[in-house]
CSV table of C-alpha atoms and ligand atoms in Angstrom, one decimal:
chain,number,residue,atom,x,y,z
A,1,UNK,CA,26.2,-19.0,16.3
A,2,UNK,CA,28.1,-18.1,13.1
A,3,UNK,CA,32.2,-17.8,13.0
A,4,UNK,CA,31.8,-14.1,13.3
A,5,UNK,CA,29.4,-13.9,16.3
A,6,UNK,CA,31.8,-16.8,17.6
A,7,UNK,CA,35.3,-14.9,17.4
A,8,UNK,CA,34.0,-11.8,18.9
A,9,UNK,CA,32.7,-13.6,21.9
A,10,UNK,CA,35.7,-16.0,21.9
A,11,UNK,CA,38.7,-13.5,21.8
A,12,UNK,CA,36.8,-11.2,24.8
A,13,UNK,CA,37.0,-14.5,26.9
A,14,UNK,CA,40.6,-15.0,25.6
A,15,UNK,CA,40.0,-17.7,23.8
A,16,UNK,CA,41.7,-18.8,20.5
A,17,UNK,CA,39.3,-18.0,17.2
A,18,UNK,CA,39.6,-19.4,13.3
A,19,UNK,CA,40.9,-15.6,12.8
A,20,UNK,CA,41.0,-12.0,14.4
A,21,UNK,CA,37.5,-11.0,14.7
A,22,UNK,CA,37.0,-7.1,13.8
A,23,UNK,CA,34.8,-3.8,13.6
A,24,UNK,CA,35.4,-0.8,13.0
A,25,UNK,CA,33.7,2.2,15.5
A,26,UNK,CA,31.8,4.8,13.6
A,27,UNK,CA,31.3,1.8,10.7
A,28,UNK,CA,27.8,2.7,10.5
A,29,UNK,CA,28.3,6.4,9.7
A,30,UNK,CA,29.0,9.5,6.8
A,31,UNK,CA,31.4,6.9,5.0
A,32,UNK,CA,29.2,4.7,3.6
A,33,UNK,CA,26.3,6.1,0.7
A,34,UNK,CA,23.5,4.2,1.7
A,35,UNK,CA,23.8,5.5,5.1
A,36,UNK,CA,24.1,8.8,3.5
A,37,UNK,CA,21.3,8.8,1.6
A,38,UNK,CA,19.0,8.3,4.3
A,39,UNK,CA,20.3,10.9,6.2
A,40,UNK,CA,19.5,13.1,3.5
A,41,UNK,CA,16.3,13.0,4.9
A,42,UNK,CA,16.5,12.5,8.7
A,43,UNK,CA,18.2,14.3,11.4
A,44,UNK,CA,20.5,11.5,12.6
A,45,UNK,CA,18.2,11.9,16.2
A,46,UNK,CA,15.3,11.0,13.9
A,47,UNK,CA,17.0,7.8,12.7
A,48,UNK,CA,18.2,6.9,16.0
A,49,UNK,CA,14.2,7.6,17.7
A,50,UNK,CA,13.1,5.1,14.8
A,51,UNK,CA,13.6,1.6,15.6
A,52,UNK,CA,13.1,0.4,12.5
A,53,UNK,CA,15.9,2.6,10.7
A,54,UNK,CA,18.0,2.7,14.2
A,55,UNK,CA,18.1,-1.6,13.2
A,56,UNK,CA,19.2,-1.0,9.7
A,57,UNK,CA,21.9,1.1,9.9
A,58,UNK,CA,23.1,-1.1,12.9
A,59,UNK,CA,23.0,-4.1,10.4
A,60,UNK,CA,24.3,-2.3,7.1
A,61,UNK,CA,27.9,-2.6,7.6
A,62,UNK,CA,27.6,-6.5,8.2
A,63,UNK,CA,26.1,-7.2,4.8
A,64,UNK,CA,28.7,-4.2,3.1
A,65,UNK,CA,31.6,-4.1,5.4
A,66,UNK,CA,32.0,-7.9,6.3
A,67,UNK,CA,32.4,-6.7,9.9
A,68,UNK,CA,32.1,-9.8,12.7
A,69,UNK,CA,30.2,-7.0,14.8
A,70,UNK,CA,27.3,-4.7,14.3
A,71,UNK,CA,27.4,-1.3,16.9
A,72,UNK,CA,23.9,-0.4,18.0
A,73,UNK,CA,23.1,3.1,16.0
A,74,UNK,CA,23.6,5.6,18.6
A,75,UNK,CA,25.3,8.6,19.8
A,76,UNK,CA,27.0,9.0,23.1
A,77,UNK,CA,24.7,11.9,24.1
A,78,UNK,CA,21.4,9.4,24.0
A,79,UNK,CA,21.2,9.1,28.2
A,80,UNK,CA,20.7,12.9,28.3
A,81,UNK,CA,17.1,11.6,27.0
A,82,UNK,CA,15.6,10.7,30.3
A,83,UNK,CA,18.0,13.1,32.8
A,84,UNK,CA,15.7,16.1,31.8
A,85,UNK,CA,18.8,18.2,29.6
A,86,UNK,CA,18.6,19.4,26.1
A,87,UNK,CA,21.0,19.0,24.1
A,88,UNK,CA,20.7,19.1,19.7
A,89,UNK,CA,23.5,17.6,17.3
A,90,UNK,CA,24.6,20.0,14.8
A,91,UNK,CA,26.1,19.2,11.7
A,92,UNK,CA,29.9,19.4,11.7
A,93,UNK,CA,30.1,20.2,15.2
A,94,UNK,CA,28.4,17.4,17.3
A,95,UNK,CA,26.7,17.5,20.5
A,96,UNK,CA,25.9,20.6,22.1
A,97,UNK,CA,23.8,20.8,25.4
A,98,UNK,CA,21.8,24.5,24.9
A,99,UNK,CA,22.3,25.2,28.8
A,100,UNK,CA,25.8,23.9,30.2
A,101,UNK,CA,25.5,22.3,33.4
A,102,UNK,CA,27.5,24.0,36.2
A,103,UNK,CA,25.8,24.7,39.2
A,104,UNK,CA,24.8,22.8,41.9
A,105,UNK,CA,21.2,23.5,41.4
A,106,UNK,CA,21.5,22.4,38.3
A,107,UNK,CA,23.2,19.0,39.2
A,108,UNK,CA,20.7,18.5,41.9
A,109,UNK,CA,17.9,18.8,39.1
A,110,UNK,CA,19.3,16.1,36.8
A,111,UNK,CA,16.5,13.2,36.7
A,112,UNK,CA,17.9,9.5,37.4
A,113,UNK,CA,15.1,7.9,35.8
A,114,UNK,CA,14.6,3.9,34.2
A,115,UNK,CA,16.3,3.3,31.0
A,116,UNK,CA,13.0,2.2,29.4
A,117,UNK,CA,11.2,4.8,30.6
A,118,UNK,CA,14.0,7.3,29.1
A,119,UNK,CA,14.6,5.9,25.8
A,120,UNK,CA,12.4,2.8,24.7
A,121,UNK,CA,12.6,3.3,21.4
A,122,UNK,CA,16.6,2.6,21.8
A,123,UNK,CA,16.1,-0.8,23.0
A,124,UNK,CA,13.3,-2.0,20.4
A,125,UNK,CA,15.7,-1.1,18.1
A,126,UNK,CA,18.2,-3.4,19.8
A,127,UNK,CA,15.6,-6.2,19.7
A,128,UNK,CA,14.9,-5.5,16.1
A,129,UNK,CA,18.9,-5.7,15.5
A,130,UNK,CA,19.7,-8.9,17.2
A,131,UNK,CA,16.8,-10.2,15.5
A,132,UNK,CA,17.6,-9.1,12.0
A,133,UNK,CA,21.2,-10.0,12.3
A,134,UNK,CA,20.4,-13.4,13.8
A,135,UNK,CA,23.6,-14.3,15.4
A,136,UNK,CA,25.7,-13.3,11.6
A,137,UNK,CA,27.6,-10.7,13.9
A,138,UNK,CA,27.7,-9.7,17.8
A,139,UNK,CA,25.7,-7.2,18.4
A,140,UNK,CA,27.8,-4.4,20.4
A,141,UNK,CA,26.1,-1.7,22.8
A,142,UNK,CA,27.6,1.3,24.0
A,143,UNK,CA,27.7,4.5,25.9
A,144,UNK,CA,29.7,7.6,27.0
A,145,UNK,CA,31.7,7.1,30.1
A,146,UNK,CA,30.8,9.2,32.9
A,147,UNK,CA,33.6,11.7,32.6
A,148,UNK,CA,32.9,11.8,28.9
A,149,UNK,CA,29.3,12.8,29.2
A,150,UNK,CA,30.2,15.4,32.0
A,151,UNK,CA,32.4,16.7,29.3
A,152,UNK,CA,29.7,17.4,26.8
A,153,UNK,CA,27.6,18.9,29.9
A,154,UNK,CA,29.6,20.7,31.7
A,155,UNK,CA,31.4,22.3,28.8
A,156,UNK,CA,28.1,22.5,26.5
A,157,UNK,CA,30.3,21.2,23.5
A,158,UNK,CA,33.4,19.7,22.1
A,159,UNK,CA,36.7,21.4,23.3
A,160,UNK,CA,40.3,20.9,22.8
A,161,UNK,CA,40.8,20.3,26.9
A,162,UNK,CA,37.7,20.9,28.4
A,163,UNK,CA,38.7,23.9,30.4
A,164,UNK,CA,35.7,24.1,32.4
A,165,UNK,CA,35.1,20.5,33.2
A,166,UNK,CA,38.9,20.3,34.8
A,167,UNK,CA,38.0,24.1,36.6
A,168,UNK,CA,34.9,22.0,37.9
A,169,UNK,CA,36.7,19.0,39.2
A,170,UNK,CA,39.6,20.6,41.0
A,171,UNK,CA,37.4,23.6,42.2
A,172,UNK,CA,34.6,21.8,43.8
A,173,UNK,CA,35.4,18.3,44.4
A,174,UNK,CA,32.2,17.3,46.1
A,175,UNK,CA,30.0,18.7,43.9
A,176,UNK,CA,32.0,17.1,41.2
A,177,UNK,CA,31.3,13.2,42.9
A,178,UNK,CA,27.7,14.1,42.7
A,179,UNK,CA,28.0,14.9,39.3
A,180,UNK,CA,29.9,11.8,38.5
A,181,UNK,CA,27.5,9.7,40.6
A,182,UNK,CA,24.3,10.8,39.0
A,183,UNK,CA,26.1,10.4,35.7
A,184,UNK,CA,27.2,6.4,36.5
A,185,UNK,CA,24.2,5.5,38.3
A,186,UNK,CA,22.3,6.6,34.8
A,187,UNK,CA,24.9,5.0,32.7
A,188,UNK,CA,24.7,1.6,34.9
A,189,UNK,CA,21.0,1.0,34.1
A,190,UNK,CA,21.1,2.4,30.3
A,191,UNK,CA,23.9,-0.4,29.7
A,192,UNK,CA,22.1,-2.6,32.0
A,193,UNK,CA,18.7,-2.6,29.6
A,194,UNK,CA,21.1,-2.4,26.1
A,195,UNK,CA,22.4,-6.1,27.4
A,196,UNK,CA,18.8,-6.7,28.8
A,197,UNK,CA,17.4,-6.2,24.9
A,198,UNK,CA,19.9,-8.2,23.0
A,199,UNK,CA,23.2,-6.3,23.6
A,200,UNK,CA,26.0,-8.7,23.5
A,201,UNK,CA,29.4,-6.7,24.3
A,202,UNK,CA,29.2,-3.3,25.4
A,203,UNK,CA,31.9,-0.6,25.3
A,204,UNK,CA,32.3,2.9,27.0
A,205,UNK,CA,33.4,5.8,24.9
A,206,UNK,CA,36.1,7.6,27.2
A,207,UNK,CA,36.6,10.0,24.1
A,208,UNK,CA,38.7,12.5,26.4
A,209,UNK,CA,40.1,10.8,29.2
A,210,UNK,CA,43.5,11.8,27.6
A,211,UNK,CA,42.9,15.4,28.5
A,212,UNK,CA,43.5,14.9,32.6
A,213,UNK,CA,46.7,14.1,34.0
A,214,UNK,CA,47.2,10.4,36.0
A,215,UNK,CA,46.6,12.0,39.7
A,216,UNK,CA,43.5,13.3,38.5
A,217,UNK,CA,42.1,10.0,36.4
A,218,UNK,CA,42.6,8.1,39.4
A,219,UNK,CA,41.3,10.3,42.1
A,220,UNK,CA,38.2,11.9,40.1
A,221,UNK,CA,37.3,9.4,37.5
A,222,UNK,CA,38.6,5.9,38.2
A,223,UNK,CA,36.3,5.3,41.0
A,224,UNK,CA,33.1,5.9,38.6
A,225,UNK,CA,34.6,3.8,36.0
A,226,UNK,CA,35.3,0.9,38.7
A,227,UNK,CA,31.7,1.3,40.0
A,228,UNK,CA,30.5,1.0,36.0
A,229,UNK,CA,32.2,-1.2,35.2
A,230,UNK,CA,31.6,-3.8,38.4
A,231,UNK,CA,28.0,-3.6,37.1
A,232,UNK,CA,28.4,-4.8,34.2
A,233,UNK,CA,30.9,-7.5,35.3
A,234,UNK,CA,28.4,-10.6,35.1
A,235,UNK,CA,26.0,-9.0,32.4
A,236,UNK,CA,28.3,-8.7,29.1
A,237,UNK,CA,32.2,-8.6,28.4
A,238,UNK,CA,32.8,-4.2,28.5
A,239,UNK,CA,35.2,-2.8,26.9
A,240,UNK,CA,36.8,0.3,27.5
A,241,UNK,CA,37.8,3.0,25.0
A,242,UNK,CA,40.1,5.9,25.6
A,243,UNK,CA,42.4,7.6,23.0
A,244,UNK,CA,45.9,10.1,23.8
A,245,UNK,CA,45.8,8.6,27.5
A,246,UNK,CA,48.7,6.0,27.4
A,247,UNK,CA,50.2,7.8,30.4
A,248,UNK,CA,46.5,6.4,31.9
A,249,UNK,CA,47.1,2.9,31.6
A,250,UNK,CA,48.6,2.0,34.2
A,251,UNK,CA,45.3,3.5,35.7
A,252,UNK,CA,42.8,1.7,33.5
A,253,UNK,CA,43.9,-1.6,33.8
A,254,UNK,CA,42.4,-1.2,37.8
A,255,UNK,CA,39.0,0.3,36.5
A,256,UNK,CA,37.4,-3.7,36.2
A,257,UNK,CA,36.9,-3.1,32.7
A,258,UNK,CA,37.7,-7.2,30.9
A,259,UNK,CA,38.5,-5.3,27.8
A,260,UNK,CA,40.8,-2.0,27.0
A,261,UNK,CA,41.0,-0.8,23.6
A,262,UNK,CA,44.1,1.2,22.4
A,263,UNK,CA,44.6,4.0,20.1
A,264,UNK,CA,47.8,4.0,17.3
A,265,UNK,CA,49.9,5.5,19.5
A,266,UNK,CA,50.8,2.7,21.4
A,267,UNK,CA,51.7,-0.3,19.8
A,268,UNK,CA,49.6,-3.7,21.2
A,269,UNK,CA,52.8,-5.3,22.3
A,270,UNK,CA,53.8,-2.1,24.6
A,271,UNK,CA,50.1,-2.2,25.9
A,272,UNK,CA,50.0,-5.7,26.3
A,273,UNK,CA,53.1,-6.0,28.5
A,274,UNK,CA,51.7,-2.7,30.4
A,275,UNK,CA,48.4,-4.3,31.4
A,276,UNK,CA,49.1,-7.5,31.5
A,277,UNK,CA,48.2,-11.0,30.2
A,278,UNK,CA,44.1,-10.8,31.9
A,279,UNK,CA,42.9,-8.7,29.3
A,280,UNK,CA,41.2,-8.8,25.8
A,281,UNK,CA,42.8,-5.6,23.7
A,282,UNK,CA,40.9,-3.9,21.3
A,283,UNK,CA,42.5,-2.0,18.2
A,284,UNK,CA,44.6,0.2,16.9
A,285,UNK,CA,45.4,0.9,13.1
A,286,UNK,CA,45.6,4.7,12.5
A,287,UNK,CA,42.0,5.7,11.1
A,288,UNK,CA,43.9,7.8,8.6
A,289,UNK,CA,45.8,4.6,6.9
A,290,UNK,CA,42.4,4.2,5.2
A,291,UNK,CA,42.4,7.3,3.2
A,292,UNK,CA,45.9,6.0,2.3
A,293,UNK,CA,46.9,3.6,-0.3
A,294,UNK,CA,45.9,0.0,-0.2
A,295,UNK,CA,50.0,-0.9,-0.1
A,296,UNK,CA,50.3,1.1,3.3
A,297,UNK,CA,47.2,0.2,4.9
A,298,UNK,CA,47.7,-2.9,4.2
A,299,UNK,CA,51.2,-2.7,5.9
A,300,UNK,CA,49.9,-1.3,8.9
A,301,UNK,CA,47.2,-3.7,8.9
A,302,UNK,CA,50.0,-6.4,9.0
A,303,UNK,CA,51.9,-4.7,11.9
A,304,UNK,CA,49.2,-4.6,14.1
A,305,UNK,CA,48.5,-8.1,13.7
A,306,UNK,CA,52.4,-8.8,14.5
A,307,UNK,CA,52.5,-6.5,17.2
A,308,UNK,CA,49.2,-8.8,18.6
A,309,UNK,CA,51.6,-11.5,18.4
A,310,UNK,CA,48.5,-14.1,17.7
A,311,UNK,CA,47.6,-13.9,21.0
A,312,UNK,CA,43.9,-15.0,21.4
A,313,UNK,CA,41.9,-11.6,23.2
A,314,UNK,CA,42.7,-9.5,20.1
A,315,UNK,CA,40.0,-7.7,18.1
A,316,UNK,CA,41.0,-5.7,15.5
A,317,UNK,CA,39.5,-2.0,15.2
A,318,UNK,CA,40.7,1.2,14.1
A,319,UNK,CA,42.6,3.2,16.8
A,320,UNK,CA,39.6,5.5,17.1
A,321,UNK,CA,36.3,6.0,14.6
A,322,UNK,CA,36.6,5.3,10.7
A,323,UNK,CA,36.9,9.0,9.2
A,324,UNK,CA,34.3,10.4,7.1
A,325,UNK,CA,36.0,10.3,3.8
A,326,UNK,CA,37.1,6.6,4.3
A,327,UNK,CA,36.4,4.4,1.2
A,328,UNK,CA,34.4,2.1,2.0
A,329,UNK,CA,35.9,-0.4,-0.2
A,330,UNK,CA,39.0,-0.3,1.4
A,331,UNK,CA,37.2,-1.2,4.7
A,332,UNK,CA,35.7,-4.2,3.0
A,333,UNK,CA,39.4,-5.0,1.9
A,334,UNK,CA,40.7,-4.7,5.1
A,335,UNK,CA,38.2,-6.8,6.9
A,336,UNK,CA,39.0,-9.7,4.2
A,337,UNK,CA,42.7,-8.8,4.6
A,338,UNK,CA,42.5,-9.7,8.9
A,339,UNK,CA,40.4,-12.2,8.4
A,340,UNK,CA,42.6,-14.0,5.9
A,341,UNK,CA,46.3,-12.9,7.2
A,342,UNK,CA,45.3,-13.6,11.0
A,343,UNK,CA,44.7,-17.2,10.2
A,344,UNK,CA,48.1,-17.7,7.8
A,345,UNK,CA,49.8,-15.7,11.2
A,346,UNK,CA,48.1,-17.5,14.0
A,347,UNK,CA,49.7,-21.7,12.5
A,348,UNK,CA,52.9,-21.1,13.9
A,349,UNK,CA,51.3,-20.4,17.6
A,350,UNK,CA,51.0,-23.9,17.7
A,351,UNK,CA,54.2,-24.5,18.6
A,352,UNK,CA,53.5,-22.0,21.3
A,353,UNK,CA,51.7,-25.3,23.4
A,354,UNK,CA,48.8,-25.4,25.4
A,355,UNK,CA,46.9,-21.8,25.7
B,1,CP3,O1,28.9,3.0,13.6
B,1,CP3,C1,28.9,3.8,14.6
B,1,CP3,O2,29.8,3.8,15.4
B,1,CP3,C2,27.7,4.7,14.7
B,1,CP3,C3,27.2,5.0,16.1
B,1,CP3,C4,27.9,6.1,16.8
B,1,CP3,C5,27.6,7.5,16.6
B,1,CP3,N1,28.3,8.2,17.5
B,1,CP3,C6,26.6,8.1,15.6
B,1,CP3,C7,27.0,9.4,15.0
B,1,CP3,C8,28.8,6.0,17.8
B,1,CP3,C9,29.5,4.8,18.3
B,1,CP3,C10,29.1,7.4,18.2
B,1,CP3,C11,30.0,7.7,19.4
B,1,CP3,C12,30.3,9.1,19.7
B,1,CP3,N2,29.6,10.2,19.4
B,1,CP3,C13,31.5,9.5,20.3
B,1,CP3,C14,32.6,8.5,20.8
B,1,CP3,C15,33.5,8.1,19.8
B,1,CP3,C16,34.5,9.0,19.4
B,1,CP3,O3,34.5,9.4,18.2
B,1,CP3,O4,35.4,9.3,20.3
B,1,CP3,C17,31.5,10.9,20.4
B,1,CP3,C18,32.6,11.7,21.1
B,1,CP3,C19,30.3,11.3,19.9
B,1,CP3,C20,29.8,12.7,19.8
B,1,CP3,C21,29.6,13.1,18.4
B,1,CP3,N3,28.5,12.8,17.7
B,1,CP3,C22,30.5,13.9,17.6
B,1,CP3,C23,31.8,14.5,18.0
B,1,CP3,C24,29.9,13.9,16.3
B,1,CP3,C25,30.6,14.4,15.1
B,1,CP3,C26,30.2,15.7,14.5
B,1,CP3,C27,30.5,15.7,13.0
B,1,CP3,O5,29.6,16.0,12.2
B,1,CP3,O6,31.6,15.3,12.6
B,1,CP3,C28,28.7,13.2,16.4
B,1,CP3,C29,27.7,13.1,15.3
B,1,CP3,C30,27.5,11.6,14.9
B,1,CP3,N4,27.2,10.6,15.8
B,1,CP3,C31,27.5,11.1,13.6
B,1,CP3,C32,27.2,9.7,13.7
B,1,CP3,C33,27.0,8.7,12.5
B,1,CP3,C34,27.8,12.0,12.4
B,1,CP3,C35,27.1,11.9,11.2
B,1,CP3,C36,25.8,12.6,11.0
B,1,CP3,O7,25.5,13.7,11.5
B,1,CP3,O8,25.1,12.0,10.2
């Protein structure tokens, strides 16, 4: 295995690593040219359908980026596939699901159906990935949460607060547990066969978890996530994204998930001592830092690594996707930077004693 296939693995079991493995999310997307030049002629549902191109975009911000982890070319929207709802991905907006599901008939009608069945061209393109990359970065799957997918179906598109999904939950709470049910049940298996074809870590996209309040995460959604995420328990290390829910974590460190990664609003320390010591954290520069000189990125770079303390179970990410106008020069840089500065930080832990 190489050193950066090594740390990943190593810091989710806790473990200490030669230096801070990291990835960014969304490092495979609009801010790098070569991925934008073939998506001058593909729909990005036309790359992700071909395994061959689905592989090399997975791979591509290894070889430019430096990254210790490739992410699995995807979008969160990809289990819709086999449940029998349309849905398109238009430019500038994201998802949108032509016929927003709200009814009970309509729940009733979603399809539960095998991952392969549903999407096989999503998993050769895993195989081709692990292949290709050949243990020189983890290879990281992924998938919407269940409340996160409900959002994009229930709604029918990105919102500020999802107004209808929230009417939904606290109007009909039975139908709502169906809903969620179907939804985890589907998400369960597509996970399931991503680790199945070569998927190494996986994490859950909980984009908008920050929208509900605690009472309702842990009444309406934490029981989902618990079921998910016992699933996956013995198949890979999961990790858990979320971002504006720090008044959730209290609540998400009982969801099962090994790993919980943390947006810039809450520094690593303050999440640490919130969760506890039994968990690998994930983060949490401020995506924007990027577009930002290299003297304040790298300062923030630095801050998160001291706020990690050298504590092995750290990888460092963004606090949430690289933006679209990131440089991707800077990203290079900044992988260099953590792999370089974690190292110089981490010799003093010695005196720490045993870990
Ligand atoms: O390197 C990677 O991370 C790429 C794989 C990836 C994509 N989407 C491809 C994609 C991942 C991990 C996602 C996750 C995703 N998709 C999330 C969760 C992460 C988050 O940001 O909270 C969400 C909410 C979505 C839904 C979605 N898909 C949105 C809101 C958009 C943006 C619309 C826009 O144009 O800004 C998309 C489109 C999308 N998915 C792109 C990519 C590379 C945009 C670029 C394109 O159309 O070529």
């Amino acid at each position: 295995m190489s050193p950066s296939a090594a740390r990943m693995l190593g810091a989710s079991r806790q473990e200490p690593t030669d230096s801070t493995p990291v990835w960014f999310m969304r490092q495979a997307g609009r801010s790098l040219p070569e991925y934008r030049l073939l998506r001058q002629r593909m729909t990005l549902l036309e790359m992700v359908r071909d395994p061959a191109v689905c592989c090399q975009v997975t791979c591509m911000p290894v070889e430019l980026l430096g990254v210790d982890a490739a992410v699995l070319f995807a979008d969160i929207m990809l289990p819709l596939e086999g449940m029998g709802v349309p849905f398109q991905m238009e430019d500038g907006v994201g998802p949108v699901v032509t016929d927003p599901i709200r009814t009970e008939d309509q729940i009733d009608a979603l399809r539960v159906v095998a991952a392969e069945e549903a999407t096989p061209y999503l998993f050769e393109g895993i195989r081709l990935a692990r292949r290709e990359l050949g243990g020189r970065a983890a290879l990281i799957g992924f998938g919407p949460s269940p409340f996160t997918l409900a959002c994009y179906l229930v709604e029918g598109r990105g919102s500020r607060d999802f107004p209808h999904v929230r009417a939904l939950m606290y109007a009909q709470p039975s139908l709502w547990s169906r809903l969620m049910r179907t939804l985890t049940e589907v998400l369960s298996r597509y996970l399931l066969a991503q680790v199945d074809s070569g998927a190494q870590l996986v994490q859950v996209f909980d984009s908008w978890a920050g929208v509900l309040d605690e009472h309702s995460y842990r009444e309406s959604v934490a029981p989902h996530l618990s079921k998910l995420f016992g699933d996956l328990r013995t198949a890979a290390p999961a990790i858990y994204f979320s971002t504006g829910s720090p008044h959730l974590l209290g609540a998400i460190a009982e969801i099962g998930a090994p790993g919980i990664s943390v947006d810039w609003r809450l520094p690593l320390r303050e999440a640490w001592s919130r969760v506890g010591p039994d968990f690998f954290l994930q983060g949490n520069l401020d995506p924007a830092l990027v577009l930002s000189r290299w003297e304040d990125l790298e300062r923030g770079a630095r801050a998160v690594l001291k706020g990690a303390g050298g504590q092995p179970g750290h990888i460092f990410n963004l606090g949430h996707g690289v933006l679209p106008d990131s440089d991707p020069s800077q990203l290079r840089r900044l992988v260099e930077f953590v792999h370089e500065f974690s190292g110089e930080y981490r010799a003093p832990a010695r005196d720490r004693g045993p870990v």
